[in-house]
């Protein structure tokens, strides 16, 4: 849980209040100027009312150069960030892309095979999986993914977001209950809303509260009619992308087993990035994959490709293949992308004949732990658990969001800053994603730059640790 | 003796003390008992005295009760004894009103009861039992899904890929993809807001805008998600959407997520649309301030019909609705130069407010886009969930899209060839028995619907599946039989779909017509 210091909260509210006041002032002056010009809506209702996009127009647009920065090279550890209004680009250290195992650019094993499959199968099949969109590569991919994740069968779709939106309505409908973590991703929320089931939320990563909610809901039954629920699905994520925390899976699984609820695990960020062989949060925390009913994940982050998968029992996957709309109506995943995933999994498991996979996994763990420890020593407020490659640094104040981002870019380090509405209003943060392709020198340079930017913007909310230890050592020596 | 003379001189408090003495102490003489005794004694006298007695008694009581307030003047008004009675009554009323009405006491469930309920509850299994028809396996291709492909080692004619212009396997596309793969790798590793915007995405958006002569375009990374991200962006709770009943699942999901009021009109029937619009505008007086949309597809995926855009635009201008059009199957296909339905009907594209399309059809790549005026596109860049919260399109697919559009621009003869093939196929399938052609003669989706439906959609689907299987096994033909998920609310008739490509040869078309005619006569009669 993040507790914001009192003074910072006051100053953040004040800043937002000031920005809001200025925004309203500008809106009023715009109204006055627009009085003269004619309204060209001609009887149509306005497509967007003034108050709906107030935040976008008056707050977001002031700092929009911090987002949507275009790049002109592969999203590797060093990228060419294009400067605005020019075609020049600067080489920057990339701390923002989800490139956990370094497959985001040309890879000596994967890319030749991808090009081969492109020549053989072309970029797309132009058809859905059930019609003529299943190639031998797709069949191999599903087997490969199922083996890797540790489940009997898997189904693959072309987009991670659409996987959640298309699968959850197939599994549960009206009369069912979905209990989801309060900080779940938008795709899960969309899928849950589209399914028509009742949705309840439990406190982030708190198995005790989940148990309370489950007991209450089973005892009460459906709202108003009090009939018993048809089924209950509990949705959690492996690593939460905005907090960097790892889910407390063993406790949650035991609670769900006790109350006969089904567990749906979304491993978008954790598959391939944590665990000894990269098999995700189940391997890291020692949970048997047979206890998790539905395992979902995406290939965008650790495998450098696109698409999403669902792994489960053979019957479950057969049922999904018959009914899932993404399988029946949408174009199948592009064949070269599928080949990239197969090759990446082979590299990770060491089946390509080298130990690059094991090296990558060891390096990402080392890099994440080193970086996090150093940042905490410098006095930054860093969230997330050990071993997680996602590190949010708290900024809080809205003025520090663009300041931190621009300062880092000036020193050729590209960071990602996030504010409302992706995070709560007061809790803006800068999010660092560590990759296995970052070398020790890259990380040390990044630490220097972040420390300098942190001093300038004043975000070192905790006292820096090592100086105290050094002072103590001196005192002891003197004594 | 009543010592009234004493009270005259004393303060307000003393009459109360005096009254207290009267009623409580025995020593002062007059008490209720003695009063009663007096009355009794006087009762012995004549009855006429009774009335006098009563009057005297009343006087006495009045004076006794008046005494405490005999000298009280509150706010310039003399207070009389009945005020006290009224005040007392008032208090009683207030107390009664403030009492809560009787409710049976609420008894929440005890811990033990909750535990028992939790133990007794048995959930349904996660999925219903698998039936035989669910185990049907699709054909596995071993080469590119062009007009001819390989299944199980055999060469097969492919009418199941929406490869309308035959661009699958085109060398220019493969070249641009290869160079993009070598430069950028496969994935883009991030959403558009966080270093996932690669220069090919921006180039692709500009190219599409130039091709369609619209101000701006936005790219999505998946064809199906284009519609279900765009619609909830603009349509919120309370808005009115008039949609065709034959729209595909992506649009239906978008409509459901938007939580607006949805009214369906009969498939591709302009009279039904007109009457629906009329009803909405006259029934609801507040309609004028609500946002109103018409949602239609240019070429319907479920039936192959083409929407009459000129009439829709006339109706939209009359009733002040906005149009959202899905041009997935008409982009690159309809119109003289492939610019879609607007060119086909001669309507200027500015009249359509939002145009979306999936690129997995004529453009032989993946993803989708949305185009329209700059304000609309800009708004989507921040509020469209499928754009903001999802990774961007892999760069090699974006460069394939740019090359595909260049090819379409430079080779208009591909469109002509495709149209000729559609005409040939229509000629060949004109007299097929048991099925009838239900699509538009100019649409690239040739739809054969069952003439005599058995009544149950499931039975029909099984029959069509058998027909498609036999076409593959006996005649090496890949055709599409309708598939329905239980989530799909479209109730249009099911049938066999043939997707015509410019890459087919005439012998392929003849072969498929002969084969379908034979199978229809064997299985359907």
PDB file of C-alpha atoms in Angstrom, chain A residues 41-49 52-53 56-57 60-61 66-75 81-82 94 96-99 103-106 111 114-115 118-137 139 157-159 161-162 165-166 169-171 185-186 190 193-196 214-216 218-220 228-233 242 259-262 293-294 300-301 304-306 313 315-316 318-319 321-326 328-337 340 405 409 413-418 422 431, chain B residues 109 111 114-115 117-128 130 133-145 158 160-163 167-170 173-174 177-178 181-200 202 221-222 224-225 228-229 234 236 249 253 256-257 259 287-293 301-302 316-317 320-322 353-354 360-366 375-376 378-379 381-383 385-387 389-392 394 396-397 400 458 461 465 478-481 483-488 499:
ATOM      1  CA  UNK A  41     -22.845  21.719 -35.756  1.00  0.00           C
ATOM      2  CA  UNK A  42     -26.064  22.430 -37.682  1.00  0.00           C
ATOM      3  CA  UNK A  43     -28.431  20.549 -35.481  1.00  0.00           C
ATOM      4  CA  UNK A  44     -26.224  17.608 -34.526  1.00  0.00           C
ATOM      5  CA  UNK A  45     -25.620  17.018 -30.858  1.00  0.00           C
ATOM      6  CA  UNK A  46     -21.996  17.768 -29.941  1.00  0.00           C
ATOM      7  CA  UNK A  47     -19.938  14.624 -30.108  1.00  0.00           C
ATOM      8  CA  UNK A  48     -18.001  15.522 -27.013  1.00  0.00           C
ATOM      9  CA  UNK A  49     -19.283  17.707 -24.208  1.00  0.00           C
ATOM     10  CA  UNK A  52     -15.879  15.266 -20.660  1.00  0.00           C
ATOM     11  CA  UNK A  53     -12.510  16.070 -22.116  1.00  0.00           C
ATOM     12  CA  UNK A  56      -7.368  16.001 -21.815  1.00  0.00           C
ATOM     13  CA  UNK A  57      -7.506  19.544 -23.125  1.00  0.00           C
ATOM     14  CA  UNK A  60      -2.778  16.407 -20.507  1.00  0.00           C
ATOM     15  CA  UNK A  61      -2.083  18.571 -23.557  1.00  0.00           C
ATOM     16  CA  UNK A  66       6.299  13.320 -22.600  1.00  0.00           C
ATOM     17  CA  UNK A  67       4.077  10.681 -24.159  1.00  0.00           C
ATOM     18  CA  UNK A  68       3.833   9.104 -27.598  1.00  0.00           C
ATOM     19  CA  UNK A  69       7.504   9.736 -28.327  1.00  0.00           C
ATOM     20  CA  UNK A  70       8.222   8.221 -31.741  1.00  0.00           C
ATOM     21  CA  UNK A  71      11.282   6.048 -32.238  1.00  0.00           C
ATOM     22  CA  UNK A  72      13.018   5.108 -35.435  1.00  0.00           C
ATOM     23  CA  UNK A  73      14.820   1.925 -34.491  1.00  0.00           C
ATOM     24  CA  UNK A  74      14.048  -1.389 -32.854  1.00  0.00           C
ATOM     25  CA  UNK A  75      12.950  -1.144 -29.190  1.00  0.00           C
ATOM     26  CA  UNK A  81      14.126   8.758 -30.188  1.00  0.00           C
ATOM     27  CA  UNK A  82      12.925  11.182 -32.845  1.00  0.00           C
ATOM     28  CA  UNK A  94      15.641   2.758 -23.279  1.00  0.00           C
ATOM     29  CA  UNK A  96      10.526   2.224 -21.057  1.00  0.00           C
ATOM     30  CA  UNK A  97       9.919  -0.646 -23.482  1.00  0.00           C
ATOM     31  CA  UNK A  98       8.690  -4.042 -22.320  1.00  0.00           C
ATOM     32  CA  UNK A  99      11.712  -5.880 -23.622  1.00  0.00           C
ATOM     33  CA  UNK A 103      14.065 -10.278 -27.957  1.00  0.00           C
ATOM     34  CA  UNK A 104      12.821  -6.895 -29.147  1.00  0.00           C
ATOM     35  CA  UNK A 105      15.344  -6.465 -31.926  1.00  0.00           C
ATOM     36  CA  UNK A 106      17.313  -8.556 -34.404  1.00  0.00           C
ATOM     37  CA  UNK A 111      15.104 -13.523 -36.917  1.00  0.00           C
ATOM     38  CA  UNK A 114      11.093 -15.612 -38.858  1.00  0.00           C
ATOM     39  CA  UNK A 115      12.171 -14.409 -42.290  1.00  0.00           C
ATOM     40  CA  UNK A 118       7.546 -15.106 -43.827  1.00  0.00           C
ATOM     41  CA  UNK A 119       8.754 -16.243 -47.238  1.00  0.00           C
ATOM     42  CA  UNK A 120       6.918 -19.536 -46.891  1.00  0.00           C
ATOM     43  CA  UNK A 121       3.629 -18.395 -45.369  1.00  0.00           C
ATOM     44  CA  UNK A 122       3.480 -14.653 -46.116  1.00  0.00           C
ATOM     45  CA  UNK A 123       2.599 -11.927 -43.613  1.00  0.00           C
ATOM     46  CA  UNK A 124      -0.995 -12.928 -42.977  1.00  0.00           C
ATOM     47  CA  UNK A 125      -3.464 -15.703 -43.690  1.00  0.00           C
ATOM     48  CA  UNK A 126      -6.409 -13.302 -44.219  1.00  0.00           C
ATOM     49  CA  UNK A 127      -8.687 -15.821 -42.629  1.00  0.00           C
ATOM     50  CA  UNK A 128      -9.931 -16.810 -39.220  1.00  0.00           C
ATOM     51  CA  UNK A 129      -8.486 -19.838 -37.426  1.00  0.00           C
ATOM     52  CA  UNK A 130     -11.430 -22.101 -38.163  1.00  0.00           C
ATOM     53  CA  UNK A 131     -11.616 -21.353 -41.866  1.00  0.00           C
ATOM     54  CA  UNK A 132      -8.173 -21.384 -43.428  1.00  0.00           C
ATOM     55  CA  UNK A 133      -6.063 -19.604 -40.878  1.00  0.00           C
ATOM     56  CA  UNK A 134      -4.493 -22.547 -39.092  1.00  0.00           C
ATOM     57  CA  UNK A 135      -1.081 -23.350 -40.461  1.00  0.00           C
ATOM     58  CA  UNK A 136       1.364 -25.941 -39.201  1.00  0.00           C
ATOM     59  CA  UNK A 137       3.185 -23.131 -37.400  1.00  0.00           C
ATOM     60  CA  UNK A 139      -0.409 -25.899 -34.370  1.00  0.00           C
ATOM     61  CA  UNK A 157      -5.054 -15.242 -30.406  1.00  0.00           C
ATOM     62  CA  UNK A 158      -3.581 -12.294 -32.251  1.00  0.00           C
ATOM     63  CA  UNK A 159      -3.802  -9.673 -29.497  1.00  0.00           C
ATOM     64  CA  UNK A 161      -6.114  -7.231 -25.037  1.00  0.00           C
ATOM     65  CA  UNK A 162      -8.659  -9.010 -27.208  1.00  0.00           C
ATOM     66  CA  UNK A 165     -12.259  -9.366 -23.912  1.00  0.00           C
ATOM     67  CA  UNK A 166     -13.203 -12.412 -25.959  1.00  0.00           C
ATOM     68  CA  UNK A 169     -17.686 -13.744 -21.814  1.00  0.00           C
ATOM     69  CA  UNK A 170     -17.421 -17.322 -23.090  1.00  0.00           C
ATOM     70  CA  UNK A 171     -16.619 -18.741 -19.673  1.00  0.00           C
ATOM     71  CA  UNK A 185      -5.881  -4.120 -16.185  1.00  0.00           C
ATOM     72  CA  UNK A 186      -8.476  -2.481 -18.458  1.00  0.00           C
ATOM     73  CA  UNK A 190     -13.700  -4.803 -20.429  1.00  0.00           C
ATOM     74  CA  UNK A 193     -18.283  -5.982 -18.328  1.00  0.00           C
ATOM     75  CA  UNK A 194     -18.934  -7.575 -21.695  1.00  0.00           C
ATOM     76  CA  UNK A 195     -19.793 -10.891 -20.090  1.00  0.00           C
ATOM     77  CA  UNK A 196     -22.841  -9.658 -18.173  1.00  0.00           C
ATOM     78  CA  UNK A 214     -16.132 -14.755  -1.066  1.00  0.00           C
ATOM     79  CA  UNK A 215     -17.876 -15.789   2.153  1.00  0.00           C
ATOM     80  CA  UNK A 216     -20.232 -12.828   1.998  1.00  0.00           C
ATOM     81  CA  UNK A 218     -21.687 -17.080  -1.429  1.00  0.00           C
ATOM     82  CA  UNK A 219     -23.907 -16.624   1.616  1.00  0.00           C
ATOM     83  CA  UNK A 220     -25.910 -13.827   0.004  1.00  0.00           C
ATOM     84  CA  UNK A 228     -27.005 -19.327  -5.496  1.00  0.00           C
ATOM     85  CA  UNK A 229     -24.307 -18.180  -7.919  1.00  0.00           C
ATOM     86  CA  UNK A 230     -23.737 -20.338 -10.984  1.00  0.00           C
ATOM     87  CA  UNK A 231     -19.970 -20.080 -10.723  1.00  0.00           C
ATOM     88  CA  UNK A 232     -17.363 -17.756  -9.304  1.00  0.00           C
ATOM     89  CA  UNK A 233     -14.156 -16.760 -11.080  1.00  0.00           C
ATOM     90  CA  UNK A 242       1.765  -0.126 -12.376  1.00  0.00           C
ATOM     91  CA  UNK A 259     -14.574 -21.933  -1.476  1.00  0.00           C
ATOM     92  CA  UNK A 260     -14.664 -23.766  -4.812  1.00  0.00           C
ATOM     93  CA  UNK A 261     -14.012 -20.695  -6.947  1.00  0.00           C
ATOM     94  CA  UNK A 262     -12.098 -20.837 -10.237  1.00  0.00           C
ATOM     95  CA  UNK A 293      -7.762 -23.259 -13.742  1.00  0.00           C
ATOM     96  CA  UNK A 294      -7.126 -20.729 -16.492  1.00  0.00           C
ATOM     97  CA  UNK A 300       4.403  -8.852 -26.349  1.00  0.00           C
ATOM     98  CA  UNK A 301       6.619  -8.422 -23.334  1.00  0.00           C
ATOM     99  CA  UNK A 304       9.243  -9.743 -28.504  1.00  0.00           C
ATOM    100  CA  UNK A 305       6.228 -10.587 -30.615  1.00  0.00           C
ATOM    101  CA  UNK A 306       2.483  -9.985 -30.448  1.00  0.00           C
ATOM    102  CA  UNK A 313      -7.213 -28.418 -19.659  1.00  0.00           C
ATOM    103  CA  UNK A 315     -11.585 -29.872 -22.673  1.00  0.00           C
ATOM    104  CA  UNK A 316     -11.477 -26.201 -21.772  1.00  0.00           C
ATOM    105  CA  UNK A 318     -11.610 -27.449 -27.083  1.00  0.00           C
ATOM    106  CA  UNK A 319     -14.669 -25.622 -25.790  1.00  0.00           C
ATOM    107  CA  UNK A 321     -11.985 -23.145 -29.826  1.00  0.00           C
ATOM    108  CA  UNK A 322     -15.582 -23.875 -30.625  1.00  0.00           C
ATOM    109  CA  UNK A 323     -17.080 -20.755 -29.077  1.00  0.00           C
ATOM    110  CA  UNK A 324     -14.481 -18.011 -28.650  1.00  0.00           C
ATOM    111  CA  UNK A 325     -15.243 -15.116 -31.031  1.00  0.00           C
ATOM    112  CA  UNK A 326     -11.575 -14.243 -31.454  1.00  0.00           C
ATOM    113  CA  UNK A 328     -14.057 -17.808 -35.047  1.00  0.00           C
ATOM    114  CA  UNK A 329     -14.208 -14.334 -36.505  1.00  0.00           C
ATOM    115  CA  UNK A 330     -10.860 -12.597 -36.207  1.00  0.00           C
ATOM    116  CA  UNK A 331      -7.899 -13.044 -38.518  1.00  0.00           C
ATOM    117  CA  UNK A 332      -5.409 -15.510 -37.103  1.00  0.00           C
ATOM    118  CA  UNK A 333      -2.096 -14.388 -35.637  1.00  0.00           C
ATOM    119  CA  UNK A 334       0.460 -13.491 -38.266  1.00  0.00           C
ATOM    120  CA  UNK A 335       2.630 -16.527 -39.076  1.00  0.00           C
ATOM    121  CA  UNK A 336       6.050 -14.845 -38.738  1.00  0.00           C
ATOM    122  CA  UNK A 337       5.028 -13.567 -35.281  1.00  0.00           C
ATOM    123  CA  UNK A 340       9.183 -15.691 -33.390  1.00  0.00           C
ATOM    124  CA  UNK A 405      10.782  13.106 -18.087  1.00  0.00           C
ATOM    125  CA  UNK A 409      15.621  12.928 -22.027  1.00  0.00           C
ATOM    126  CA  UNK A 413      17.770   8.444 -21.022  1.00  0.00           C
ATOM    127  CA  UNK A 414      14.223   7.603 -22.126  1.00  0.00           C
ATOM    128  CA  UNK A 415      11.842   6.971 -19.228  1.00  0.00           C
ATOM    129  CA  UNK A 416       8.108   6.489 -19.045  1.00  0.00           C
ATOM    130  CA  UNK A 417       5.973   8.678 -16.779  1.00  0.00           C
ATOM    131  CA  UNK A 418       2.399   7.802 -15.909  1.00  0.00           C
ATOM    132  CA  UNK A 422      -3.768   5.115 -15.519  1.00  0.00           C
ATOM    133  CA  UNK A 431       8.002   3.478 -14.392  1.00  0.00           C
TER     134      UNK A 431
ATOM    135  CA  UNK B 109     -26.379 -14.477   9.415  1.00  0.00           C
ATOM    136  CA  UNK B 111     -20.643 -17.142  11.283  1.00  0.00           C
ATOM    137  CA  UNK B 114     -22.296 -18.537   6.604  1.00  0.00           C
ATOM    138  CA  UNK B 115     -19.860 -21.446   6.856  1.00  0.00           C
ATOM    139  CA  UNK B 117     -23.879 -22.072   3.228  1.00  0.00           C
ATOM    140  CA  UNK B 118     -20.357 -21.968   1.839  1.00  0.00           C
ATOM    141  CA  UNK B 119     -19.955 -25.700   2.378  1.00  0.00           C
ATOM    142  CA  UNK B 120     -23.279 -26.535   0.762  1.00  0.00           C
ATOM    143  CA  UNK B 121     -22.772 -24.393  -2.333  1.00  0.00           C
ATOM    144  CA  UNK B 122     -21.786 -26.383  -5.422  1.00  0.00           C
ATOM    145  CA  UNK B 123     -20.675 -24.415  -8.478  1.00  0.00           C
ATOM    146  CA  UNK B 124     -21.439 -25.380 -12.052  1.00  0.00           C
ATOM    147  CA  UNK B 125     -18.504 -26.896 -13.914  1.00  0.00           C
ATOM    148  CA  UNK B 126     -16.408 -24.263 -15.686  1.00  0.00           C
ATOM    149  CA  UNK B 127     -17.484 -25.529 -19.092  1.00  0.00           C
ATOM    150  CA  UNK B 128     -20.431 -27.695 -20.155  1.00  0.00           C
ATOM    151  CA  UNK B 130     -17.897 -31.459 -24.675  1.00  0.00           C
ATOM    152  CA  UNK B 133     -19.406 -31.689 -32.902  1.00  0.00           C
ATOM    153  CA  UNK B 134     -17.127 -29.571 -30.756  1.00  0.00           C
ATOM    154  CA  UNK B 135     -14.200 -31.785 -31.600  1.00  0.00           C
ATOM    155  CA  UNK B 136     -14.145 -30.751 -35.235  1.00  0.00           C
ATOM    156  CA  UNK B 137     -10.610 -29.851 -36.312  1.00  0.00           C
ATOM    157  CA  UNK B 138      -9.981 -27.161 -38.937  1.00  0.00           C
ATOM    158  CA  UNK B 139      -7.729 -27.907 -41.914  1.00  0.00           C
ATOM    159  CA  UNK B 140      -4.031 -27.242 -41.291  1.00  0.00           C
ATOM    160  CA  UNK B 141      -2.281 -25.377 -44.075  1.00  0.00           C
ATOM    161  CA  UNK B 142       1.282 -26.134 -44.969  1.00  0.00           C
ATOM    162  CA  UNK B 143       1.965 -23.201 -47.273  1.00  0.00           C
ATOM    163  CA  UNK B 144       0.834 -19.611 -47.750  1.00  0.00           C
ATOM    164  CA  UNK B 145      -2.926 -19.064 -47.822  1.00  0.00           C
ATOM    165  CA  UNK B 158      -8.525 -21.826 -51.465  1.00  0.00           C
ATOM    166  CA  UNK B 160     -11.600 -19.319 -47.596  1.00  0.00           C
ATOM    167  CA  UNK B 161      -9.067 -16.478 -47.386  1.00  0.00           C
ATOM    168  CA  UNK B 162     -10.206 -12.897 -47.759  1.00  0.00           C
ATOM    169  CA  UNK B 163      -7.303 -12.284 -50.091  1.00  0.00           C
ATOM    170  CA  UNK B 167      -1.625  -9.837 -52.437  1.00  0.00           C
ATOM    171  CA  UNK B 168      -0.575 -12.808 -50.292  1.00  0.00           C
ATOM    172  CA  UNK B 169       2.879 -13.826 -51.462  1.00  0.00           C
ATOM    173  CA  UNK B 170       3.400 -10.647 -53.541  1.00  0.00           C
ATOM    174  CA  UNK B 173       5.187  -7.041 -49.735  1.00  0.00           C
ATOM    175  CA  UNK B 174       7.639  -9.746 -48.780  1.00  0.00           C
ATOM    176  CA  UNK B 177       8.452  -7.039 -44.567  1.00  0.00           C
ATOM    177  CA  UNK B 178      11.916  -8.569 -44.666  1.00  0.00           C
ATOM    178  CA  UNK B 181      12.068  -7.350 -39.736  1.00  0.00           C
ATOM    179  CA  UNK B 182      15.792  -6.891 -40.050  1.00  0.00           C
ATOM    180  CA  UNK B 183      15.611  -3.311 -38.879  1.00  0.00           C
ATOM    181  CA  UNK B 184      12.951  -3.444 -36.168  1.00  0.00           C
ATOM    182  CA  UNK B 185      12.659  -7.040 -35.057  1.00  0.00           C
ATOM    183  CA  UNK B 186       9.212  -8.519 -34.754  1.00  0.00           C
ATOM    184  CA  UNK B 187       7.301  -6.866 -31.917  1.00  0.00           C
ATOM    185  CA  UNK B 188       7.045  -3.241 -30.878  1.00  0.00           C
ATOM    186  CA  UNK B 189       7.338  -4.025 -27.155  1.00  0.00           C
ATOM    187  CA  UNK B 190       5.101  -1.315 -25.825  1.00  0.00           C
ATOM    188  CA  UNK B 191       1.868   0.613 -26.224  1.00  0.00           C
ATOM    189  CA  UNK B 192       1.771   3.709 -28.428  1.00  0.00           C
ATOM    190  CA  UNK B 193       2.133   6.044 -25.463  1.00  0.00           C
ATOM    191  CA  UNK B 194       5.358   4.461 -24.142  1.00  0.00           C
ATOM    192  CA  UNK B 195       7.924   4.264 -26.938  1.00  0.00           C
ATOM    193  CA  UNK B 196       5.819   1.916 -29.048  1.00  0.00           C
ATOM    194  CA  UNK B 197       5.260   4.510 -31.744  1.00  0.00           C
ATOM    195  CA  UNK B 198       7.667   3.608 -34.510  1.00  0.00           C
ATOM    196  CA  UNK B 199       8.096   5.787 -37.578  1.00  0.00           C
ATOM    197  CA  UNK B 200       6.468   3.138 -39.810  1.00  0.00           C
ATOM    198  CA  UNK B 202       3.205   7.258 -38.496  1.00  0.00           C
ATOM    199  CA  UNK B 221      -3.099  -3.582 -33.657  1.00  0.00           C
ATOM    200  CA  UNK B 222      -5.953  -6.033 -34.219  1.00  0.00           C
ATOM    201  CA  UNK B 224     -11.482  -7.257 -34.384  1.00  0.00           C
ATOM    202  CA  UNK B 225     -10.640  -4.772 -31.657  1.00  0.00           C
ATOM    203  CA  UNK B 228     -15.125  -2.596 -30.181  1.00  0.00           C
ATOM    204  CA  UNK B 229     -12.678   0.115 -29.151  1.00  0.00           C
ATOM    205  CA  UNK B 234     -17.979   7.974 -28.812  1.00  0.00           C
ATOM    206  CA  UNK B 236     -21.822   6.564 -23.894  1.00  0.00           C
ATOM    207  CA  UNK B 249     -19.527  -9.852 -33.377  1.00  0.00           C
ATOM    208  CA  UNK B 253     -19.467  -6.267 -28.551  1.00  0.00           C
ATOM    209  CA  UNK B 256     -22.760  -3.747 -25.669  1.00  0.00           C
ATOM    210  CA  UNK B 257     -19.723  -2.112 -24.048  1.00  0.00           C
ATOM    211  CA  UNK B 259     -24.119   0.851 -22.719  1.00  0.00           C
ATOM    212  CA  UNK B 287     -33.615  13.047 -28.692  1.00  0.00           C
ATOM    213  CA  UNK B 288     -32.445  16.352 -30.032  1.00  0.00           C
ATOM    214  CA  UNK B 289     -29.804  16.725 -27.341  1.00  0.00           C
ATOM    215  CA  UNK B 290     -28.592  13.162 -27.322  1.00  0.00           C
ATOM    216  CA  UNK B 291     -25.878  11.868 -29.586  1.00  0.00           C
ATOM    217  CA  UNK B 292     -27.318   9.619 -32.272  1.00  0.00           C
ATOM    218  CA  UNK B 293     -25.476   7.160 -34.470  1.00  0.00           C
ATOM    219  CA  UNK B 301     -19.478 -10.328 -43.333  1.00  0.00           C
ATOM    220  CA  UNK B 302     -22.496 -12.458 -42.437  1.00  0.00           C
ATOM    221  CA  UNK B 316     -28.690  10.754 -41.839  1.00  0.00           C
ATOM    222  CA  UNK B 317     -28.832  14.318 -43.079  1.00  0.00           C
ATOM    223  CA  UNK B 320     -29.291  14.498 -37.992  1.00  0.00           C
ATOM    224  CA  UNK B 321     -27.588  11.205 -37.130  1.00  0.00           C
ATOM    225  CA  UNK B 322     -23.898  10.407 -37.409  1.00  0.00           C
ATOM    226  CA  UNK B 353     -18.251  10.619 -39.771  1.00  0.00           C
ATOM    227  CA  UNK B 354     -16.222   7.574 -38.734  1.00  0.00           C
ATOM    228  CA  UNK B 360      -6.750  -8.462 -42.667  1.00  0.00           C
ATOM    229  CA  UNK B 361      -8.740  -8.626 -45.878  1.00  0.00           C
ATOM    230  CA  UNK B 362      -7.733  -6.919 -49.116  1.00  0.00           C
ATOM    231  CA  UNK B 363      -4.500  -5.535 -47.678  1.00  0.00           C
ATOM    232  CA  UNK B 364      -3.160  -9.001 -46.756  1.00  0.00           C
ATOM    233  CA  UNK B 365      -1.750  -7.817 -43.440  1.00  0.00           C
ATOM    234  CA  UNK B 366      -3.012  -7.606 -39.867  1.00  0.00           C
ATOM    235  CA  UNK B 375     -10.916  15.966 -33.933  1.00  0.00           C
ATOM    236  CA  UNK B 376     -12.413  12.495 -33.892  1.00  0.00           C
ATOM    237  CA  UNK B 378      -7.307  12.851 -31.861  1.00  0.00           C
ATOM    238  CA  UNK B 379      -9.944  12.010 -29.281  1.00  0.00           C
ATOM    239  CA  UNK B 381      -5.712   8.560 -29.168  1.00  0.00           C
ATOM    240  CA  UNK B 382      -6.468   9.062 -25.496  1.00  0.00           C
ATOM    241  CA  UNK B 383      -9.809   7.445 -24.875  1.00  0.00           C
ATOM    242  CA  UNK B 385      -9.042   1.403 -24.760  1.00  0.00           C
ATOM    243  CA  UNK B 386      -7.763  -0.878 -27.516  1.00  0.00           C
ATOM    244  CA  UNK B 387      -5.264   1.802 -28.541  1.00  0.00           C
ATOM    245  CA  UNK B 389      -3.826  -0.057 -23.187  1.00  0.00           C
ATOM    246  CA  UNK B 390      -2.495  -2.412 -25.801  1.00  0.00           C
ATOM    247  CA  UNK B 391       0.815  -2.886 -27.569  1.00  0.00           C
ATOM    248  CA  UNK B 392       1.097  -1.304 -30.982  1.00  0.00           C
ATOM    249  CA  UNK B 394       4.290  -4.986 -35.137  1.00  0.00           C
ATOM    250  CA  UNK B 396       6.659  -5.188 -40.277  1.00  0.00           C
ATOM    251  CA  UNK B 397       2.882  -5.437 -40.631  1.00  0.00           C
ATOM    252  CA  UNK B 400       3.335  -4.339 -45.379  1.00  0.00           C
ATOM    253  CA  UNK B 458     -27.394 -26.290 -35.094  1.00  0.00           C
ATOM    254  CA  UNK B 461     -24.492 -25.734 -39.280  1.00  0.00           C
ATOM    255  CA  UNK B 465     -19.887 -28.386 -42.140  1.00  0.00           C
ATOM    256  CA  UNK B 478     -11.527 -24.938 -49.190  1.00  0.00           C
ATOM    257  CA  UNK B 479     -14.824 -23.137 -48.602  1.00  0.00           C
ATOM    258  CA  UNK B 480     -16.222 -21.438 -45.534  1.00  0.00           C
ATOM    259  CA  UNK B 481     -19.289 -22.785 -43.774  1.00  0.00           C
ATOM    260  CA  UNK B 483     -19.741 -20.668 -37.764  1.00  0.00           C
ATOM    261  CA  UNK B 484     -21.682 -19.236 -34.875  1.00  0.00           C
ATOM    262  CA  UNK B 485     -20.571 -18.624 -31.340  1.00  0.00           C
ATOM    263  CA  UNK B 486     -23.311 -18.558 -28.715  1.00  0.00           C
ATOM    264  CA  UNK B 487     -22.263 -14.968 -28.023  1.00  0.00           C
ATOM    265  CA  UNK B 488     -23.203 -13.906 -31.540  1.00  0.00           C
ATOM    266  CA  UNK B 499     -14.237 -15.395 -50.913  1.00  0.00           C
TER     267      UNK B 499
END
